[in-house]
Protein backbone atom coordinates (compact mmCIF):
# COMPACT_ATOMS: atom_id res chain seq x y z
CA UNK A 1 0.00 0.00 0.00
CA UNK A 2 2.74 2.42 0.98
CA UNK A 3 4.83 1.59 -2.10
CA UNK A 4 1.86 2.35 -4.35
CA UNK A 5 1.35 5.72 -2.67
CA UNK A 6 5.05 6.49 -3.00
CA UNK A 7 4.96 5.62 -6.68
CA UNK A 8 1.94 7.84 -7.19
CA UNK A 9 3.63 10.72 -5.44
CA UNK A 10 6.78 10.25 -7.49
CA UNK A 11 4.74 10.44 -10.70
CA UNK A 12 2.95 13.57 -9.51
CA UNK A 13 6.25 15.28 -8.65
CA UNK A 14 7.82 14.45 -12.00
CA UNK A 15 4.65 15.59 -13.71
CA UNK A 16 4.77 18.88 -11.87
CA UNK A 17 8.27 19.52 -13.17
CA UNK A 18 7.41 18.30 -16.67
CA UNK A 19 4.59 20.84 -17.06
CA UNK A 20 5.79 24.11 -15.51
CA UNK A 21 3.72 27.26 -15.57
CA UNK A 22 4.35 29.97 -18.18
CA UNK A 23 6.21 32.08 -15.61
CA UNK A 24 8.38 29.13 -14.66
CA UNK A 25 9.17 28.40 -18.31
CA UNK A 26 10.25 32.00 -18.84
CA UNK A 27 12.15 32.30 -15.55
CA UNK A 28 13.02 28.77 -14.37
CA UNK A 29 15.58 29.89 -11.77
CA UNK A 30 14.37 31.50 -8.55
CA UNK A 31 17.49 32.81 -6.83
CA UNK A 32 17.52 35.11 -3.82
CA UNK A 33 20.78 36.04 -2.11
CA UNK A 34 21.41 37.56 1.31
CA UNK A 35 22.82 41.10 1.35
CA UNK A 36 25.24 40.20 4.12
CA UNK A 37 26.57 37.00 5.61
CA UNK A 38 24.52 35.70 8.52
CA UNK A 39 26.05 35.90 11.99
CA UNK A 40 27.73 32.64 12.90
CA UNK A 41 26.14 30.62 15.70
CA UNK A 42 27.27 27.70 17.79
CA UNK A 43 25.30 24.48 18.18
CA UNK A 44 23.14 24.90 21.32
CA UNK A 45 24.45 23.12 24.41
CA UNK A 46 20.85 22.66 25.55
CA UNK A 47 17.33 23.35 24.30
CA UNK A 48 14.13 24.09 26.20
CA UNK A 49 11.46 25.39 23.80
CA UNK A 50 10.13 25.62 20.27
CA UNK A 51 11.62 28.74 18.68
CA UNK A 52 10.25 28.50 15.13
CA UNK A 53 8.41 26.43 12.52
CA UNK A 54 8.96 26.36 8.78
CA UNK A 55 7.22 24.68 5.87
CA UNK A 56 8.71 24.66 2.36
CA UNK A 57 6.92 26.46 -0.46
CA UNK A 58 4.52 24.41 -2.51
CA UNK A 59 4.37 21.63 0.10
CA UNK A 60 7.65 20.19 -1.14
CA UNK A 61 9.36 17.42 0.79
CA UNK A 62 12.53 18.26 2.69
CA UNK A 63 15.02 15.54 1.85
CA UNK A 64 17.55 16.53 4.50
CA UNK A 65 19.01 19.47 6.43
CA UNK A 66 22.62 20.63 6.09
CA UNK A 67 24.51 22.78 8.63
CA UNK A 68 25.92 26.17 7.61
CA UNK A 69 27.56 28.78 9.88
CA UNK A 70 24.35 30.80 10.23
CA UNK A 71 21.93 27.92 10.69
CA UNK A 72 20.40 25.28 8.40
CA UNK A 73 19.92 24.63 4.70
CA UNK A 74 16.81 22.65 3.78
CA UNK A 75 17.29 20.48 0.68
CA UNK A 76 14.12 20.26 -1.47
CA UNK A 77 13.27 18.69 -4.83
CA UNK A 78 13.55 22.14 -6.42
CA UNK A 79 16.64 23.43 -4.61
CA UNK A 80 17.93 24.68 -1.30
CA UNK A 81 16.66 27.20 1.25
CA UNK A 82 18.86 28.65 4.01
CA UNK A 83 17.28 29.41 7.40
CA UNK A 84 18.67 31.40 10.30
CA UNK A 85 19.35 29.00 13.17
CA UNK A 86 17.89 30.89 16.16
CA UNK A 87 14.88 32.43 14.34
CA UNK A 88 14.08 30.15 11.39
CA UNK A 89 13.83 33.17 9.08
CA UNK A 90 14.78 32.58 5.47
CA UNK A 91 18.19 33.98 4.56
CA UNK A 92 18.53 32.95 0.91
CA UNK A 93 17.33 30.34 -1.57
CA UNK A 94 18.15 28.80 -4.93
CA UNK A 95 15.31 26.92 -6.64
CA UNK A 96 14.62 25.73 -10.17
CA UNK A 97 11.47 24.63 -11.96
CA UNK A 98 13.26 23.04 -14.92
CA UNK A 99 15.25 20.38 -13.03
CA UNK A 100 15.17 18.16 -9.95
CA UNK A 101 17.74 17.97 -7.18
CA UNK A 102 19.54 14.65 -7.14
CA UNK A 103 22.17 15.36 -4.49
CA UNK A 104 23.40 18.18 -2.25
CA UNK A 105 26.36 18.47 0.08
CA UNK A 106 28.06 21.02 2.28
CA UNK A 107 31.76 21.68 2.82
CA UNK A 108 32.98 20.86 6.36
CA UNK A 109 33.25 24.56 7.22
CA UNK A 110 29.77 25.27 5.83
CA UNK A 111 31.14 27.90 3.43
CA UNK A 112 29.97 26.11 0.28
CA UNK A 113 26.87 24.22 -0.86
CA UNK A 114 27.07 21.94 -3.91
CA UNK A 115 23.82 20.92 -5.63
CA UNK A 116 23.41 18.44 -8.48
CA UNK A 117 20.35 18.89 -10.71
CA UNK A 118 19.07 16.63 -13.47
CA UNK A 119 16.69 17.55 -16.27
CA UNK A 120 13.77 15.08 -16.36
CA UNK A 121 13.25 15.91 -20.04
CA UNK A 122 16.84 15.07 -21.04
CA UNK A 123 17.21 12.76 -24.03
CA UNK A 124 18.33 9.16 -23.59
CA UNK A 125 22.07 8.94 -23.16
CA UNK A 126 22.32 12.52 -21.90
CA UNK A 127 22.61 12.64 -18.08
CA UNK A 128 21.22 16.17 -18.19
CA UNK A 129 23.19 17.10 -15.08
CA UNK A 130 23.93 20.64 -13.95
CA UNK A 131 25.91 21.48 -10.83
CA UNK A 132 25.64 24.75 -8.94
CA UNK A 133 28.08 25.72 -6.19
CA UNK A 134 26.73 28.33 -3.77
CA UNK A 135 28.20 30.40 -0.98
CA UNK A 136 26.86 28.84 2.23
CA UNK A 137 26.63 32.21 4.01
CA UNK A 138 24.93 34.36 1.37
CA UNK A 139 23.67 31.98 -1.31
CA UNK A 140 25.65 33.77 -4.02
CA UNK A 141 26.48 31.65 -7.06
CA UNK A 142 30.15 30.68 -7.08
CA UNK A 143 30.04 28.29 -10.04
CA UNK A 144 27.66 26.56 -12.45
CA UNK A 145 28.66 23.85 -14.90
CA UNK A 146 27.72 20.62 -16.65
CA UNK A 147 30.20 17.98 -15.44
CA UNK A 148 31.82 15.87 -18.14
CA UNK A 149 34.61 13.97 -16.39
CA UNK A 150 32.70 12.22 -13.62
CA UNK A 151 32.73 8.41 -13.70
CA UNK A 152 29.40 7.87 -11.96
CA UNK A 153 25.94 8.71 -13.19
CA UNK A 154 24.21 11.53 -11.30
CA UNK A 155 22.52 10.27 -8.17
CA UNK A 156 22.00 10.77 -4.43
CA UNK A 157 25.65 9.99 -3.63
CA UNK A 158 27.14 12.65 -5.92
CA UNK A 159 27.87 15.05 -3.05
CA UNK A 160 27.81 12.61 -0.16
CA UNK A 161 31.52 13.27 0.45
CA UNK A 162 32.60 16.90 0.22
CA UNK A 163 35.75 18.54 1.56
CA UNK A 164 36.57 22.25 1.49
CA UNK A 165 37.65 22.26 -2.18
CA UNK A 166 36.77 18.89 -3.73
CA UNK A 167 34.13 16.20 -3.71
CA UNK A 168 35.07 12.54 -3.54
CA UNK A 169 33.99 9.36 -5.24
CA UNK A 170 35.13 5.79 -4.51
CA UNK A 171 37.39 4.27 -7.14
CA UNK A 172 37.07 0.83 -8.68
CA UNK A 173 39.31 -0.92 -6.14
CA UNK A 174 38.94 -1.02 -2.33
CA UNK A 175 40.54 2.06 -0.70
CA UNK A 176 40.70 3.87 -4.06
CA UNK A 177 39.46 7.49 -4.02
CA UNK A 178 38.97 10.03 -6.80
CA UNK A 179 38.67 13.78 -6.17
CA UNK A 180 36.96 16.39 -8.35
CA UNK A 181 36.97 20.18 -8.01
CA UNK A 182 33.80 21.69 -6.59
CA UNK A 183 34.09 24.73 -8.87
CA UNK A 184 34.22 22.92 -12.23
CA UNK A 185 33.97 19.12 -11.71
CA UNK A 186 37.42 18.49 -13.18
CA UNK A 187 39.63 15.71 -11.77
CA UNK A 188 42.07 16.94 -9.11
CA UNK A 189 43.76 13.81 -7.77
CA UNK A 190 43.30 10.09 -7.32
CA UNK A 191 44.48 7.66 -4.67
CA UNK A 192 45.09 4.09 -5.77
CA UNK A 193 43.64 1.29 -3.70
CA UNK A 194 44.09 -2.43 -4.05
CA UNK A 195 43.59 -5.79 -2.44
CA UNK A 196 40.76 -8.31 -2.46
CA UNK A 197 37.80 -7.40 -0.31
CA UNK A 198 34.88 -5.09 0.28
CA UNK A 199 35.20 -1.31 0.18
CA UNK A 200 33.78 0.53 3.17
CA UNK A 201 32.45 4.07 3.54
CA UNK A 202 34.38 7.23 2.79
CA UNK A 203 34.57 9.90 5.49
CA UNK A 204 35.45 13.54 4.80
CA UNK A 205 36.65 16.21 7.21
CA UNK A 206 38.02 19.68 6.55
CA UNK A 207 41.53 18.59 5.55
CA UNK A 208 41.43 14.80 5.28
CA UNK A 209 39.59 11.92 3.66
CA UNK A 210 39.40 8.53 5.34
CA UNK A 211 38.83 5.44 3.19
CA UNK A 212 38.11 2.02 4.67
CA UNK A 213 37.91 -1.55 3.42
CA UNK A 214 37.79 -5.09 4.79
CA UNK A 215 40.45 -7.04 2.91
CA UNK A 216 40.88 -10.82 2.75
CA UNK A 217 44.39 -12.20 2.91
CA UNK A 218 45.61 -15.75 2.60
CA UNK A 219 43.42 -18.76 1.83
CA UNK A 220 42.03 -21.87 3.45
CA UNK A 221 42.90 -22.21 7.12
CA UNK A 222 45.30 -19.28 6.81
CA UNK A 223 42.68 -16.84 5.57
CA UNK A 224 42.28 -13.69 7.62
CA UNK A 225 40.22 -10.51 7.40
CA UNK A 226 41.69 -7.10 8.08
CA UNK A 227 40.01 -3.72 8.43
CA UNK A 228 42.28 -1.24 6.65
CA UNK A 229 41.80 2.49 7.14
CA UNK A 230 43.81 5.16 5.33
CA UNK A 231 43.85 8.93 5.68
CA UNK A 232 44.43 11.03 2.56
CA UNK A 233 45.09 14.77 2.31
CA UNK A 234 41.91 16.24 0.84
CA UNK A 235 43.67 19.00 -1.09
CA UNK A 236 46.56 17.05 -2.64
CA UNK A 237 45.73 13.35 -2.34
CA UNK A 238 48.87 12.53 -0.34
CA UNK A 239 48.71 9.56 2.02
CA UNK A 240 48.66 10.81 5.63
CA UNK A 241 48.35 7.54 7.55
CA UNK A 242 47.40 3.89 7.24
CA UNK A 243 46.28 1.48 9.97
CA UNK A 244 45.19 -2.17 10.02
CA UNK A 245 42.96 -4.00 12.50
CA UNK A 246 42.25 -7.76 12.42
CA UNK A 247 38.52 -8.51 12.38
CA UNK A 248 36.44 -11.66 12.79
CA UNK A 249 35.79 -13.99 9.88
CA UNK A 250 32.34 -12.48 9.38
CA UNK A 251 34.18 -9.85 7.34
CA UNK A 252 32.50 -6.56 6.52
CA UNK A 253 29.31 -7.52 8.39
CA UNK A 254 31.14 -6.86 11.65
CA UNK A 255 32.47 -3.40 10.72
CA UNK A 256 30.87 0.00 11.19
CA UNK A 257 32.32 3.36 10.20
CA UNK A 258 30.61 6.56 11.39
CA UNK A 259 31.32 10.27 11.47
CA UNK A 260 29.18 13.35 12.13
CA UNK A 261 30.10 16.94 11.15
CA UNK A 262 30.26 18.02 14.80
CA UNK A 263 32.43 15.09 15.90
CA UNK A 264 36.12 15.36 16.57
CA UNK A 265 36.78 11.68 15.86
CA UNK A 266 36.11 8.90 13.36
CA UNK A 267 34.32 5.88 14.84
CA UNK A 268 35.56 2.44 13.75
CA UNK A 269 33.54 -0.43 15.21
CA UNK A 270 34.41 -4.09 14.63
CA UNK A 271 34.62 -7.53 16.24
CA UNK A 272 38.10 -8.86 16.96
CA UNK A 273 38.94 -12.47 16.03
CA UNK A 274 37.87 -14.68 18.88
CA UNK A 275 36.90 -11.63 20.94
CA UNK A 276 34.15 -9.13 21.46
CA UNK A 277 33.23 -5.78 19.98
CA UNK A 278 35.80 -3.01 19.84
CA UNK A 279 35.04 0.65 19.23
CA UNK A 280 37.89 2.97 18.29
CA UNK A 281 37.67 6.75 18.08
CA UNK A 282 40.38 7.88 15.68
CA UNK A 283 41.74 11.30 14.75
CA UNK A 284 40.90 11.42 10.99
CA UNK A 285 43.89 13.68 10.25
CA UNK A 286 46.56 11.54 11.91
CA UNK A 287 45.11 8.06 12.50
CA UNK A 288 45.90 8.33 16.21
CA UNK A 289 43.52 6.34 18.43
CA UNK A 290 41.86 8.78 20.81
CA UNK A 291 39.84 6.19 22.72
CA UNK A 292 39.12 2.45 22.79
CA UNK A 293 35.93 1.12 24.33
CA UNK A 294 33.88 -2.07 24.25
CA UNK A 295 30.71 0.00 24.59
CA UNK A 296 28.94 1.63 21.64
CA UNK A 297 29.79 5.35 21.30
CA UNK A 298 26.61 6.67 19.75
CA UNK A 299 27.70 10.33 19.77
CA UNK A 300 31.00 12.20 19.73
CA UNK A 301 31.77 15.42 21.59
CA UNK A 302 34.69 17.83 21.52
CA UNK A 303 36.30 16.33 24.63
CA UNK A 304 35.06 12.75 24.38
CA UNK A 305 32.01 10.68 23.53
CA UNK A 306 28.71 9.31 24.87
CA UNK A 307 27.93 5.62 25.36
CA UNK A 308 24.56 3.98 25.96
CA UNK A 309 24.41 0.82 28.11
CA UNK A 310 21.78 -1.08 30.13
CA UNK A 311 21.56 0.34 33.65
CA UNK A 312 23.26 -1.87 36.23
CA UNK A 313 20.33 -1.28 38.58
CA UNK A 314 18.18 -3.58 36.45
CA UNK A 315 14.76 -2.95 35.02
CA UNK A 316 13.90 -1.49 31.65
CA UNK A 317 16.28 1.45 31.99
CA UNK A 318 19.36 2.69 30.14
CA UNK A 319 22.41 4.65 31.25
CA UNK A 320 24.09 7.35 29.16
CA UNK A 321 27.69 8.16 30.13
CA UNK A 322 29.80 11.10 28.95
CA UNK A 323 33.31 9.67 28.72
CA UNK A 324 36.36 11.87 28.16
CA UNK A 325 39.17 10.81 25.85
CA UNK A 326 41.35 10.14 28.91
CA UNK A 327 38.84 7.48 30.07
CA UNK A 328 37.27 9.45 32.92
CA UNK A 329 33.49 9.85 33.16
CA UNK A 330 32.32 13.45 33.43
CA UNK A 331 28.55 12.87 33.54
CA UNK A 332 25.84 10.22 33.60
CA UNK A 333 22.08 10.12 33.30
CA UNK A 334 19.60 7.22 33.58
CA UNK A 335 16.21 7.02 31.86
CA UNK A 336 13.62 4.60 30.52
CA UNK A 337 14.94 2.28 27.84
CA UNK A 338 12.85 3.47 24.86
CA UNK A 339 14.65 0.76 22.92
CA UNK A 340 12.33 0.94 19.92
CA UNK A 341 12.81 4.67 19.50
CA UNK A 342 16.56 4.45 20.05
CA UNK A 343 16.99 1.65 17.50
CA UNK A 344 15.12 3.62 14.86
CA UNK A 345 16.82 6.94 15.60
CA UNK A 346 19.14 7.19 18.60
CA UNK A 347 19.10 10.97 19.02
CA UNK A 348 22.08 13.17 19.75
CA UNK A 349 24.10 14.51 22.66
CA UNK A 350 25.52 17.86 23.75
CA UNK A 351 27.87 18.93 26.51
CA UNK A 352 24.83 19.40 28.78
CA UNK A 353 22.30 16.72 27.84
CA UNK A 354 21.24 13.76 25.75
CA UNK A 355 18.34 14.55 23.40
CA UNK A 356 16.19 11.82 21.93
CA UNK A 357 12.90 11.51 20.08
CA UNK A 358 9.92 9.57 21.33
CA UNK A 359 7.41 8.65 18.64
CA UNK A 360 6.34 5.03 19.21
CA UNK A 361 2.83 4.15 20.29
CA UNK A 362 2.10 1.74 23.13
CA UNK A 363 2.08 -1.21 20.70
CA UNK A 364 5.63 -0.40 19.54
CA UNK A 365 4.75 -0.58 15.83
CA UNK A 366 2.69 2.56 15.15
CA UNK A 367 3.50 6.22 15.40
CA UNK A 368 2.51 8.44 18.31
CA UNK A 369 2.85 12.24 18.47
CA UNK A 370 6.51 13.22 18.47
CA UNK A 371 8.09 14.48 21.68
CA UNK A 372 11.68 15.46 22.39
CA UNK A 373 13.08 14.11 25.62
CA UNK A 374 16.01 15.95 27.24
CA UNK A 375 18.17 14.05 29.71
CA UNK A 376 20.56 16.56 31.35
CA UNK A 377 23.87 15.39 32.76
CA UNK A 378 23.04 17.48 35.81
CA UNK A 379 19.33 17.95 36.51
CA UNK A 380 15.91 16.39 36.01
CA UNK A 381 14.70 15.08 32.63
CA UNK A 382 12.07 17.10 30.77
CA UNK A 383 10.16 16.90 27.50
CA UNK A 384 9.48 19.36 24.69
CA UNK A 385 6.38 19.08 22.51
CA UNK A 386 7.29 20.19 18.97
CA UNK A 387 3.62 20.16 17.99
CA UNK A 388 3.92 17.48 15.32
CA UNK A 389 0.98 15.12 14.94
CA UNK A 390 0.67 11.79 13.17
CA UNK A 391 -1.36 12.89 10.14
CA UNK A 392 0.76 10.98 7.68
CA UNK A 393 0.79 7.51 6.18
CA UNK A 394 -2.30 5.90 7.64
CA UNK A 395 -3.14 2.23 7.59
CA UNK A 396 -6.69 0.99 7.10
CA UNK A 397 -7.41 1.22 10.82
CA UNK A 398 -6.30 4.87 10.95
CA UNK A 399 -2.93 4.18 12.59
CA UNK A 400 0.42 5.34 11.23
CA UNK A 401 3.06 2.60 10.73
CA UNK A 402 6.29 3.52 12.47
CA UNK A 403 8.49 2.57 9.50
CA UNK A 404 7.08 5.14 7.06
CA UNK A 405 9.04 8.34 7.69
CA UNK A 406 10.46 8.35 11.21
CA UNK A 407 11.37 11.84 12.39
CA UNK A 408 14.96 13.02 12.75
CA UNK A 409 16.77 15.23 15.23
CA UNK A 410 19.54 17.35 13.68
CA UNK A 411 22.01 19.71 15.37
CA UNK A 412 22.83 22.87 13.37
CA UNK A 413 24.36 26.22 14.37
CA UNK A 414 21.80 28.12 16.41
CA UNK A 415 19.21 25.36 16.87
CA UNK A 416 18.35 21.70 17.10
CA UNK A 417 15.98 20.90 14.23
CA UNK A 418 13.21 18.29 14.27
CA UNK A 419 12.43 17.04 10.76
CA UNK A 420 9.19 15.13 10.34
CA UNK A 421 7.80 14.02 6.97
CA UNK A 422 4.16 13.25 6.38
CA UNK A 423 2.08 12.51 3.30
CA UNK A 424 1.55 15.97 1.89
CA UNK A 425 4.23 18.22 3.34
CA UNK A 426 7.23 18.51 5.56
CA UNK A 427 7.61 20.70 8.60
CA UNK A 428 10.82 21.77 10.27
CA UNK A 429 10.73 22.76 13.95
CA UNK A 430 13.63 24.64 15.49
CA UNK A 431 14.40 24.15 19.19
CA UNK A 432 16.56 26.54 21.21
PDB file of C-alpha atoms in Angstrom, residues 145 147-151 165-168 177-190 234-236:
ATOM      1  CA  UNK A 145      28.660  23.846 -14.897  1.00  0.00           C
ATOM      2  CA  UNK A 147      30.195  17.976 -15.439  1.00  0.00           C
ATOM      3  CA  UNK A 148      31.823  15.873 -18.140  1.00  0.00           C
ATOM      4  CA  UNK A 149      34.609  13.970 -16.386  1.00  0.00           C
ATOM      5  CA  UNK A 150      32.696  12.221 -13.618  1.00  0.00           C
ATOM      6  CA  UNK A 151      32.729   8.407 -13.698  1.00  0.00           C
ATOM      7  CA  UNK A 165      37.646  22.257  -2.182  1.00  0.00           C
ATOM      8  CA  UNK A 166      36.769  18.893  -3.728  1.00  0.00           C
ATOM      9  CA  UNK A 167      34.128  16.203  -3.705  1.00  0.00           C
ATOM     10  CA  UNK A 168      35.070  12.536  -3.544  1.00  0.00           C
ATOM     11  CA  UNK A 177      39.463   7.492  -4.023  1.00  0.00           C
ATOM     12  CA  UNK A 178      38.967  10.028  -6.805  1.00  0.00           C
ATOM     13  CA  UNK A 179      38.671  13.777  -6.171  1.00  0.00           C
ATOM     14  CA  UNK A 180      36.963  16.393  -8.347  1.00  0.00           C
ATOM     15  CA  UNK A 181      36.971  20.183  -8.008  1.00  0.00           C
ATOM     16  CA  UNK A 182      33.804  21.690  -6.590  1.00  0.00           C
ATOM     17  CA  UNK A 183      34.090  24.734  -8.868  1.00  0.00           C
ATOM     18  CA  UNK A 184      34.217  22.917 -12.231  1.00  0.00           C
ATOM     19  CA  UNK A 185      33.969  19.123 -11.711  1.00  0.00           C
ATOM     20  CA  UNK A 186      37.421  18.491 -13.182  1.00  0.00           C
ATOM     21  CA  UNK A 187      39.630  15.706 -11.768  1.00  0.00           C
ATOM     22  CA  UNK A 188      42.072  16.940  -9.115  1.00  0.00           C
ATOM     23  CA  UNK A 189      43.761  13.808  -7.768  1.00  0.00           C
ATOM     24  CA  UNK A 190      43.299  10.087  -7.320  1.00  0.00           C
ATOM     25  CA  UNK A 234      41.907  16.241   0.841  1.00  0.00           C
ATOM     26  CA  UNK A 235      43.669  19.000  -1.090  1.00  0.00           C
ATOM     27  CA  UNK A 236      46.565  17.049  -2.644  1.00  0.00           C
TER      28      UNK A 236
END
